[in-house]
Structures are given as C-alpha cells and as structure tokens.
Amino acid sequence: MSLCVTFLGTGGAVPTTQRNTSSVFVRREGDRFLFDCGEGTQRQMMRFGTGFAVDEMFVTHLHGDHVLGIPGLLQTMDFNEREAPITLHVPVGTQPDIDRLISATGTDPSFPVHIDPVTDGDVAYEADDYEIRAFETDHDARSVGYVLIEEKRKGRFHRDRAEELGVPVGPKFQQLHAGESVELEDGTVVEPEQVVGDPRPGRRLVYTGDTRPSDRTIEVSENADLLIHDATFAADNAGRAGQTAHTTAARAAELANEAGVKQLALVHVSSRYAGNVSPIEREAREVFEGERAFVPDDGDEIEVPFPE
C-alpha cells in the first residue's frame, strides 16, 4: 500500500527560480490529494508528473502563496473536461473568501466544486482504512494543518505456528488472518490469536502549513512517520520568525523530537536561503533525533514506509 509525497512547492511567500510557493501532492494508492496550491502549482504538477487528477484539496490558510494557484488549476481541470466533483477543505470562516477568489477570475467550472469549512479535530476526509483530520495551528490568519492517519494493520500471520497446529495450507490461513476461528478435521479449534501477531500501527503523515511551534502540532505528530513543518528561517532570524508567526529549523526539530517523529521535512523556506539551504538543514540536523531531517527540493518525491 503505497504512500508517496511529491513536494511541488517548498519556498516561502516569495517564489524564487529554485523554489515555488507552497504545495504538496500526496498519493495513497489510487487516492490523490493536494495540500495548498500556491501560484504556479499546476505548472509544477506538469513538470513533476503528478497530473491534475486530484480527488480532494486541503487548504491551510488563505495567504496568497498558499491559494493563488486554485483558480488556474480549476480552470485547467475544466479545460480537460473533468466531470468528477472536487472538495476544497478550508479553515472555518474562510469559505466566503475562497468563493470570491474563484469567482473573481471568472472561473465557473462545469464540474461540482464543494467547499468544506473545517476546524480543529474535524475529519475532513474519511476512507475505509484511513482518515485526514484538521488540527489547529498558530499562524497570523485563520489556519489549520492536516494529519493523515491510517488504521492499525493486521498482525503478522505466523505460518509456521499454523502448520505446527495442523492447519492445512489454503483458505483456513486466510480465515485465521481475518480474525476467524477454524475447526480442523479432528475437531480441534484454532483461534486467530494463536497464529496471528499483535496489530501493527499504520502510518501517520502531518502537514502543518505556516505556523509557530505549538503543543497541538506535537500532539497530532506523535510517532509520525513524516512531519512536513514550516521552517521559514534559520536561527539568525529567530526574532523575525516569531513576529511573522513562523518557525525556525531548530525549533521545528525540537518539536519533532518531542513528538517522536521519524522523518522531518522542512518547507516554506524563506527566499533569503533559496540559493543555500544548508543553514536550515544543518541547524535541524544538529537537534533532530529521528531518522532524517531534510529540506526537500521542488520535485522531490519520497515514499513513506510502514513502521516496522
């Protein structure tokens, strides 16, 4: 079951030749999601091969570098004769502004566009074995982040134990792994817990959008397999980070440590570091205790593995 992240835009408020404004594309098997849609996102989608077939869009807040790509992307979807509806999940209270943004450009797609206002704790999207929840962030606008949470997986099936108990190879293996008891020819009943291990955790992917460090982010990021966090500034601009409701790389790394995060992706990098992100990466790596802290380039794609 693949879970793949493509970083379409990793820069801050001002785009540069190296980094576009904010956008992250997530693909989980056949489901495709877009988190934020800054100016130029649809061109990034073409450059990096994600395609325009997005099922749902998730907006963290209404600053231009996170939403100005929405009208153009919807127009392109319309030109491509899209028929499937699309839902834009946005912070509560921002729905009228999103409506105006779309209509101001004369955009009137022939397919249904639904706008879903969400707030802290709301399930924005729900599937059979995972969900995407909104959570409160700390920015200078109405804002939320999003966390993709998979349900626990079945425990490992221990074939050797099953064979030792006399279970014949075949359908009874599947029944046991599905949690059903089976009866053998001699009348012996084998229970699932005899041959199936404890349930295994699913994956957790967190995207904060723009934010100061917050306890709520720590809470939703507990044991996350990947945290994509605002790291607009290095320590030389810590004061500026606080004033503008952003985070430094070191503070993002400290937060990730508190949450027990495995991988930390640092995004929304200020244009002052666009040509050299080494201060951001170095400061995070000096603090972060997980597997990897990194500043992705636009177009970078990573697969999020299942926990062991």
mmCIF file with all atom_site columns, N, CA, C and O in Angstrom, residues 43-80:
data_model
loop_
_atom_site.group_PDB
_atom_site.id
_atom_site.type_symbol
_atom_site.label_atom_id
_atom_site.label_alt_id
_atom_site.label_comp_id
_atom_site.label_asym_id
_atom_site.label_entity_id
_atom_site.label_seq_id
_atom_site.pdbx_PDB_ins_code
_atom_site.Cartn_x
_atom_site.Cartn_y
_atom_site.Cartn_z
_atom_site.occupancy
_atom_site.B_iso_or_equiv
_atom_site.pdbx_formal_charge
_atom_site.auth_seq_id
_atom_site.auth_comp_id
_atom_site.auth_asym_id
_atom_site.auth_atom_id
_atom_site.pdbx_PDB_model_num
ATOM 1   N N  . ARG A 1 43 ? 1.749   24.273 -13.013 1.00 0.00 ? 43 ARG A N  1
ATOM 2   C CA . ARG A 1 43 ? 2.951   24.075 -13.820 1.00 0.00 ? 43 ARG A CA 1
ATOM 3   C C  . ARG A 1 43 ? 3.888   23.085 -13.145 1.00 0.00 ? 43 ARG A C  1
ATOM 4   O O  . ARG A 1 43 ? 4.526   22.254 -13.805 1.00 0.00 ? 43 ARG A O  1
ATOM 5   N N  . GLN A 1 44 ? 3.988   23.155 -11.821 1.00 0.00 ? 44 GLN A N  1
ATOM 6   C CA . GLN A 1 44 ? 4.797   22.185 -11.080 1.00 0.00 ? 44 GLN A CA 1
ATOM 7   C C  . GLN A 1 44 ? 4.247   20.776 -11.243 1.00 0.00 ? 44 GLN A C  1
ATOM 8   O O  . GLN A 1 44 ? 5.009   19.807 -11.332 1.00 0.00 ? 44 GLN A O  1
ATOM 9   N N  . MET A 1 45 ? 2.936   20.658 -11.286 1.00 0.00 ? 45 MET A N  1
ATOM 10  C CA . MET A 1 45 ? 2.314   19.345 -11.471 1.00 0.00 ? 45 MET A CA 1
ATOM 11  C C  . MET A 1 45 ? 2.685   18.761 -12.829 1.00 0.00 ? 45 MET A C  1
ATOM 12  O O  . MET A 1 45 ? 2.891   17.547 -12.957 1.00 0.00 ? 45 MET A O  1
ATOM 13  N N  . MET A 1 46 ? 2.792   19.629 -13.826 1.00 0.00 ? 46 MET A N  1
ATOM 14  C CA . MET A 1 46 ? 3.216   19.156 -15.147 1.00 0.00 ? 46 MET A CA 1
ATOM 15  C C  . MET A 1 46 ? 4.704   18.813 -15.147 1.00 0.00 ? 46 MET A C  1
ATOM 16  O O  . MET A 1 46 ? 5.116   17.793 -15.711 1.00 0.00 ? 46 MET A O  1
ATOM 17  N N  . ARG A 1 47 ? 5.505   19.657 -14.528 1.00 0.00 ? 47 ARG A N  1
ATOM 18  C CA . ARG A 1 47 ? 6.954   19.429 -14.502 1.00 0.00 ? 47 ARG A CA 1
ATOM 19  C C  . ARG A 1 47 ? 7.302   18.107 -13.835 1.00 0.00 ? 47 ARG A C  1
ATOM 20  O O  . ARG A 1 47 ? 8.187   17.379 -14.284 1.00 0.00 ? 47 ARG A O  1
ATOM 21  N N  . PHE A 1 48 ? 6.583   17.789 -12.759 1.00 0.00 ? 48 PHE A N  1
ATOM 22  C CA . PHE A 1 48 ? 6.973   16.654 -11.940 1.00 0.00 ? 48 PHE A CA 1
ATOM 23  C C  . PHE A 1 48 ? 6.037   15.461 -12.068 1.00 0.00 ? 48 PHE A C  1
ATOM 24  O O  . PHE A 1 48 ? 6.145   14.485 -11.318 1.00 0.00 ? 48 PHE A O  1
ATOM 25  N N  . GLY A 1 49 ? 5.131   15.518 -13.029 1.00 0.00 ? 49 GLY A N  1
ATOM 26  C CA . GLY A 1 49 ? 4.400   14.331 -13.442 1.00 0.00 ? 49 GLY A CA 1
ATOM 27  C C  . GLY A 1 49 ? 3.325   13.824 -12.514 1.00 0.00 ? 49 GLY A C  1
ATOM 28  O O  . GLY A 1 49 ? 2.959   12.649 -12.596 1.00 0.00 ? 49 GLY A O  1
ATOM 29  N N  . THR A 1 50 ? 2.754   14.692 -11.677 1.00 0.00 ? 50 THR A N  1
ATOM 30  C CA . THR A 1 50 ? 1.682   14.209 -10.805 1.00 0.00 ? 50 THR A CA 1
ATOM 31  C C  . THR A 1 50 ? 0.351   14.130 -11.528 1.00 0.00 ? 50 THR A C  1
ATOM 32  O O  . THR A 1 50 ? -0.526  13.368 -11.140 1.00 0.00 ? 50 THR A O  1
ATOM 33  N N  . GLY A 1 51 ? 0.200   14.936 -12.591 1.00 0.00 ? 51 GLY A N  1
ATOM 34  C CA . GLY A 1 51 ? -1.086  15.021 -13.261 1.00 0.00 ? 51 GLY A CA 1
ATOM 35  C C  . GLY A 1 51 ? -2.059  15.895 -12.474 1.00 0.00 ? 51 GLY A C  1
ATOM 36  O O  . GLY A 1 51 ? -1.778  16.317 -11.346 1.00 0.00 ? 51 GLY A O  1
ATOM 37  N N  . PHE A 1 52 ? -3.191  16.169 -13.087 1.00 0.00 ? 52 PHE A N  1
ATOM 38  C CA . PHE A 1 52 ? -4.192  17.060 -12.486 1.00 0.00 ? 52 PHE A CA 1
ATOM 39  C C  . PHE A 1 52 ? -5.351  16.305 -11.829 1.00 0.00 ? 52 PHE A C  1
ATOM 40  O O  . PHE A 1 52 ? -6.293  16.929 -11.341 1.00 0.00 ? 52 PHE A O  1
ATOM 41  N N  . ALA A 1 53 ? -5.302  14.991 -11.815 1.00 0.00 ? 53 ALA A N  1
ATOM 42  C CA . ALA A 1 53 ? -6.427  14.192 -11.315 1.00 0.00 ? 53 ALA A CA 1
ATOM 43  C C  . ALA A 1 53 ? -6.426  14.158 -9.784  1.00 0.00 ? 53 ALA A C  1
ATOM 44  O O  . ALA A 1 53 ? -6.178  13.129 -9.164  1.00 0.00 ? 53 ALA A O  1
ATOM 45  N N  . VAL A 1 54 ? -6.714  15.302 -9.179  1.00 0.00 ? 54 VAL A N  1
ATOM 46  C CA . VAL A 1 54 ? -6.747  15.430 -7.722  1.00 0.00 ? 54 VAL A CA 1
ATOM 47  C C  . VAL A 1 54 ? -8.153  15.108 -7.221  1.00 0.00 ? 54 VAL A C  1
ATOM 48  O O  . VAL A 1 54 ? -9.146  15.593 -7.769  1.00 0.00 ? 54 VAL A O  1
ATOM 49  N N  . ASP A 1 55 ? -8.230  14.309 -6.174  1.00 0.00 ? 55 ASP A N  1
ATOM 50  C CA . ASP A 1 55 ? -9.544  13.939 -5.629  1.00 0.00 ? 55 ASP A CA 1
ATOM 51  C C  . ASP A 1 55 ? -10.061 14.960 -4.618  1.00 0.00 ? 55 ASP A C  1
ATOM 52  O O  . ASP A 1 55 ? -11.251 15.269 -4.590  1.00 0.00 ? 55 ASP A O  1
ATOM 53  N N  . GLU A 1 56 ? -9.173  15.464 -3.763  1.00 0.00 ? 56 GLU A N  1
ATOM 54  C CA . GLU A 1 56 ? -9.552  16.429 -2.726  1.00 0.00 ? 56 GLU A CA 1
ATOM 55  C C  . GLU A 1 56 ? -8.407  17.438 -2.576  1.00 0.00 ? 56 GLU A C  1
ATOM 56  O O  . GLU A 1 56 ? -7.233  17.098 -2.746  1.00 0.00 ? 56 GLU A O  1
ATOM 57  N N  . MET A 1 57 ? -8.760  18.686 -2.186  1.00 0.00 ? 57 MET A N  1
ATOM 58  C CA . MET A 1 57 ? -7.759  19.701 -1.906  1.00 0.00 ? 57 MET A CA 1
ATOM 59  C C  . MET A 1 57 ? -7.906  20.170 -0.461  1.00 0.00 ? 57 MET A C  1
ATOM 60  O O  . MET A 1 57 ? -9.031  20.309 0.038   1.00 0.00 ? 57 MET A O  1
ATOM 61  N N  . PHE A 1 58 ? -6.771  20.420 0.171   1.00 0.00 ? 58 PHE A N  1
ATOM 62  C CA . PHE A 1 58 ? -6.754  20.809 1.578   1.00 0.00 ? 58 PHE A CA 1
ATOM 63  C C  . PHE A 1 58 ? -5.971  22.114 1.710   1.00 0.00 ? 58 PHE A C  1
ATOM 64  O O  . PHE A 1 58 ? -4.776  22.160 1.404   1.00 0.00 ? 58 PHE A O  1
ATOM 65  N N  . VAL A 1 59 ? -6.637  23.161 2.149   1.00 0.00 ? 59 VAL A N  1
ATOM 66  C CA . VAL A 1 59 ? -6.038  24.491 2.257   1.00 0.00 ? 59 VAL A CA 1
ATOM 67  C C  . VAL A 1 59 ? -5.763  24.790 3.731   1.00 0.00 ? 59 VAL A C  1
ATOM 68  O O  . VAL A 1 59 ? -6.656  24.647 4.576   1.00 0.00 ? 59 VAL A O  1
ATOM 69  N N  . THR A 1 60 ? -4.538  25.217 4.030   1.00 0.00 ? 60 THR A N  1
ATOM 70  C CA . THR A 1 60 ? -4.202  25.511 5.433   1.00 0.00 ? 60 THR A CA 1
ATOM 71  C C  . THR A 1 60 ? -4.630  26.907 5.851   1.00 0.00 ? 60 THR A C  1
ATOM 72  O O  . THR A 1 60 ? -5.065  27.115 6.979   1.00 0.00 ? 60 THR A O  1
ATOM 73  N N  . HIS A 1 61 ? -4.486  27.887 4.948   1.00 0.00 ? 61 HIS A N  1
ATOM 74  C CA . HIS A 1 61 ? -4.911  29.251 5.238   1.00 0.00 ? 61 HIS A CA 1
ATOM 75  C C  . HIS A 1 61 ? -4.927  30.028 3.930   1.00 0.00 ? 61 HIS A C  1
ATOM 76  O O  . HIS A 1 61 ? -4.502  29.516 2.891   1.00 0.00 ? 61 HIS A O  1
ATOM 77  N N  . LEU A 1 62 ? -5.416  31.269 3.989   1.00 0.00 ? 62 LEU A N  1
ATOM 78  C CA . LEU A 1 62 ? -5.700  31.984 2.753   1.00 0.00 ? 62 LEU A CA 1
ATOM 79  C C  . LEU A 1 62 ? -4.637  32.991 2.341   1.00 0.00 ? 62 LEU A C  1
ATOM 80  O O  . LEU A 1 62 ? -4.901  33.851 1.509   1.00 0.00 ? 62 LEU A O  1
ATOM 81  N N  . HIS A 1 63 ? -3.427  32.925 2.855   1.00 0.00 ? 63 HIS A N  1
ATOM 82  C CA . HIS A 1 63 ? -2.374  33.767 2.320   1.00 0.00 ? 63 HIS A CA 1
ATOM 83  C C  . HIS A 1 63 ? -2.102  33.375 0.874   1.00 0.00 ? 63 HIS A C  1
ATOM 84  O O  . HIS A 1 63 ? -2.193  32.198 0.500   1.00 0.00 ? 63 HIS A O  1
ATOM 85  N N  . GLY A 1 64 ? -1.748  34.373 0.060   1.00 0.00 ? 64 GLY A N  1
ATOM 86  C CA . GLY A 1 64 ? -1.668  34.170 -1.380  1.00 0.00 ? 64 GLY A CA 1
ATOM 87  C C  . GLY A 1 64 ? -0.745  33.051 -1.816  1.00 0.00 ? 64 GLY A C  1
ATOM 88  O O  . GLY A 1 64 ? -1.026  32.344 -2.786  1.00 0.00 ? 64 GLY A O  1
ATOM 89  N N  . ASP A 1 65 ? 0.368   32.884 -1.080  1.00 0.00 ? 65 ASP A N  1
ATOM 90  C CA . ASP A 1 65 ? 1.328   31.854 -1.500  1.00 0.00 ? 65 ASP A CA 1
ATOM 91  C C  . ASP A 1 65 ? 0.821   30.445 -1.245  1.00 0.00 ? 65 ASP A C  1
ATOM 92  O O  . ASP A 1 65 ? 1.504   29.474 -1.570  1.00 0.00 ? 65 ASP A O  1
ATOM 93  N N  . HIS A 1 66 ? -0.395  30.327 -0.715  1.00 0.00 ? 66 HIS A N  1
ATOM 94  C CA . HIS A 1 66 ? -0.983  29.004 -0.474  1.00 0.00 ? 66 HIS A CA 1
ATOM 95  C C  . HIS A 1 66 ? -2.260  28.769 -1.286  1.00 0.00 ? 66 HIS A C  1
ATOM 96  O O  . HIS A 1 66 ? -2.732  27.634 -1.350  1.00 0.00 ? 66 HIS A O  1
ATOM 97  N N  . VAL A 1 67 ? -2.804  29.850 -1.910  1.00 0.00 ? 67 VAL A N  1
ATOM 98  C CA . VAL A 1 67 ? -4.106  29.676 -2.577  1.00 0.00 ? 67 VAL A CA 1
ATOM 99  C C  . VAL A 1 67 ? -4.194  30.266 -3.983  1.00 0.00 ? 67 VAL A C  1
ATOM 100 O O  . VAL A 1 67 ? -5.158  29.979 -4.705  1.00 0.00 ? 67 VAL A O  1
ATOM 101 N N  . LEU A 1 68 ? -3.235  31.082 -4.404  1.00 0.00 ? 68 LEU A N  1
ATOM 102 C CA . LEU A 1 68 ? -3.400  31.785 -5.677  1.00 0.00 ? 68 LEU A CA 1
ATOM 103 C C  . LEU A 1 68 ? -3.379  30.854 -6.879  1.00 0.00 ? 68 LEU A C  1
ATOM 104 O O  . LEU A 1 68 ? -3.772  31.250 -7.984  1.00 0.00 ? 68 LEU A O  1
ATOM 105 N N  . GLY A 1 69 ? -2.958  29.619 -6.699  1.00 0.00 ? 69 GLY A N  1
ATOM 106 C CA . GLY A 1 69 ? -2.985  28.663 -7.804  1.00 0.00 ? 69 GLY A CA 1
ATOM 107 C C  . GLY A 1 69 ? -4.313  27.967 -7.990  1.00 0.00 ? 69 GLY A C  1
ATOM 108 O O  . GLY A 1 69 ? -4.512  27.255 -8.986  1.00 0.00 ? 69 GLY A O  1
ATOM 109 N N  . ILE A 1 70 ? -5.247  28.158 -7.063  1.00 0.00 ? 70 ILE A N  1
ATOM 110 C CA . ILE A 1 70 ? -6.505  27.413 -7.119  1.00 0.00 ? 70 ILE A CA 1
ATOM 111 C C  . ILE A 1 70 ? -7.342  27.765 -8.350  1.00 0.00 ? 70 ILE A C  1
ATOM 112 O O  . ILE A 1 70 ? -7.787  26.854 -9.074  1.00 0.00 ? 70 ILE A O  1
ATOM 113 N N  . PRO A 1 71 ? -7.608  29.050 -8.645  1.00 0.00 ? 71 PRO A N  1
ATOM 114 C CA . PRO A 1 71 ? -8.457  29.335 -9.814  1.00 0.00 ? 71 PRO A CA 1
ATOM 115 C C  . PRO A 1 71 ? -7.891  28.776 -11.113 1.00 0.00 ? 71 PRO A C  1
ATOM 116 O O  . PRO A 1 71 ? -8.631  28.195 -11.917 1.00 0.00 ? 71 PRO A O  1
ATOM 117 N N  . GLY A 1 72 ? -6.596  28.928 -11.329 1.00 0.00 ? 72 GLY A N  1
ATOM 118 C CA . GLY A 1 72 ? -5.997  28.420 -12.559 1.00 0.00 ? 72 GLY A CA 1
ATOM 119 C C  . GLY A 1 72 ? -6.068  26.915 -12.665 1.00 0.00 ? 72 GLY A C  1
ATOM 120 O O  . GLY A 1 72 ? -6.323  26.364 -13.748 1.00 0.00 ? 72 GLY A O  1
ATOM 121 N N  . LEU A 1 73 ? -5.851  26.225 -11.549 1.00 0.00 ? 73 LEU A N  1
ATOM 122 C CA . LEU A 1 73 ? -5.913  24.768 -11.566 1.00 0.00 ? 73 LEU A CA 1
ATOM 123 C C  . LEU A 1 73 ? -7.330  24.294 -11.870 1.00 0.00 ? 73 LEU A C  1
ATOM 124 O O  . LEU A 1 73 ? -7.533  23.355 -12.656 1.00 0.00 ? 73 LEU A O  1
ATOM 125 N N  . LEU A 1 74 ? -8.325  24.941 -11.269 1.00 0.00 ? 74 LEU A N  1
ATOM 126 C CA . LEU A 1 74 ? -9.713  24.562 -11.554 1.00 0.00 ? 74 LEU A CA 1
ATOM 127 C C  . LEU A 1 74 ? -10.053 24.814 -13.012 1.00 0.00 ? 74 LEU A C  1
ATOM 128 O O  . LEU A 1 74 ? -10.766 24.008 -13.643 1.00 0.00 ? 74 LEU A O  1
ATOM 129 N N  . GLN A 1 75 ? -9.556  25.929 -13.586 1.00 0.00 ? 75 GLN A N  1
ATOM 130 C CA . GLN A 1 75 ? -9.809  26.189 -14.998 1.00 0.00 ? 75 GLN A CA 1
ATOM 131 C C  . GLN A 1 75 ? -9.196  25.106 -15.880 1.00 0.00 ? 75 GLN A C  1
ATOM 132 O O  . GLN A 1 75 ? -9.815  24.643 -16.839 1.00 0.00 ? 75 GLN A O  1
ATOM 133 N N  . THR A 1 76 ? -7.977  24.715 -15.555 1.00 0.00 ? 76 THR A N  1
ATOM 134 C CA . THR A 1 76 ? -7.326  23.669 -16.347 1.00 0.00 ? 76 THR A CA 1
ATOM 135 C C  . THR A 1 76 ? -8.078  22.351 -16.244 1.00 0.00 ? 76 THR A C  1
ATOM 136 O O  . THR A 1 76 ? -8.240  21.631 -17.234 1.00 0.00 ? 76 THR A O  1
ATOM 137 N N  . MET A 1 77 ? -8.528  22.008 -15.042 1.00 0.00 ? 77 MET A N  1
ATOM 138 C CA . MET A 1 77 ? -9.351  20.801 -14.889 1.00 0.00 ? 77 MET A CA 1
ATOM 139 C C  . MET A 1 77 ? -10.585 20.878 -15.776 1.00 0.00 ? 77 MET A C  1
ATOM 140 O O  . MET A 1 77 ? -10.995 19.891 -16.394 1.00 0.00 ? 77 MET A O  1
ATOM 141 N N  . ASP A 1 78 ? -11.188 22.074 -15.849 1.00 0.00 ? 78 ASP A N  1
ATOM 142 C CA . ASP A 1 78 ? -12.379 22.266 -16.678 1.00 0.00 ? 78 ASP A CA 1
ATOM 143 C C  . ASP A 1 78 ? -12.035 22.112 -18.161 1.00 0.00 ? 78 ASP A C  1
ATOM 144 O O  . ASP A 1 78 ? -12.755 21.441 -18.916 1.00 0.00 ? 78 ASP A O  1
ATOM 145 N N  . PHE A 1 79 ? -10.916 22.707 -18.579 1.00 0.00 ? 79 PHE A N  1
ATOM 146 C CA . PHE A 1 79 ? -10.478 22.569 -19.971 1.00 0.00 ? 79 PHE A CA 1
ATOM 147 C C  . PHE A 1 79 ? -10.239 21.105 -20.329 1.00 0.00 ? 79 PHE A C  1
ATOM 148 O O  . PHE A 1 79 ? -10.434 20.694 -21.482 1.00 0.00 ? 79 PHE A O  1
ATOM 149 N N  . ASN A 1 80 ? -9.804  20.325 -19.336 1.00 0.00 ? 80 ASN A N  1
ATOM 150 C CA . ASN A 1 80 ? -9.541  18.901 -19.556 1.00 0.00 ? 80 ASN A CA 1
ATOM 151 C C  . ASN A 1 80 ? -10.800 18.044 -19.422 1.00 0.00 ? 80 ASN A C  1
ATOM 152 O O  . ASN A 1 80 ? -10.718 16.820 -19.354 1.00 0.00 ? 80 ASN A O  1
#
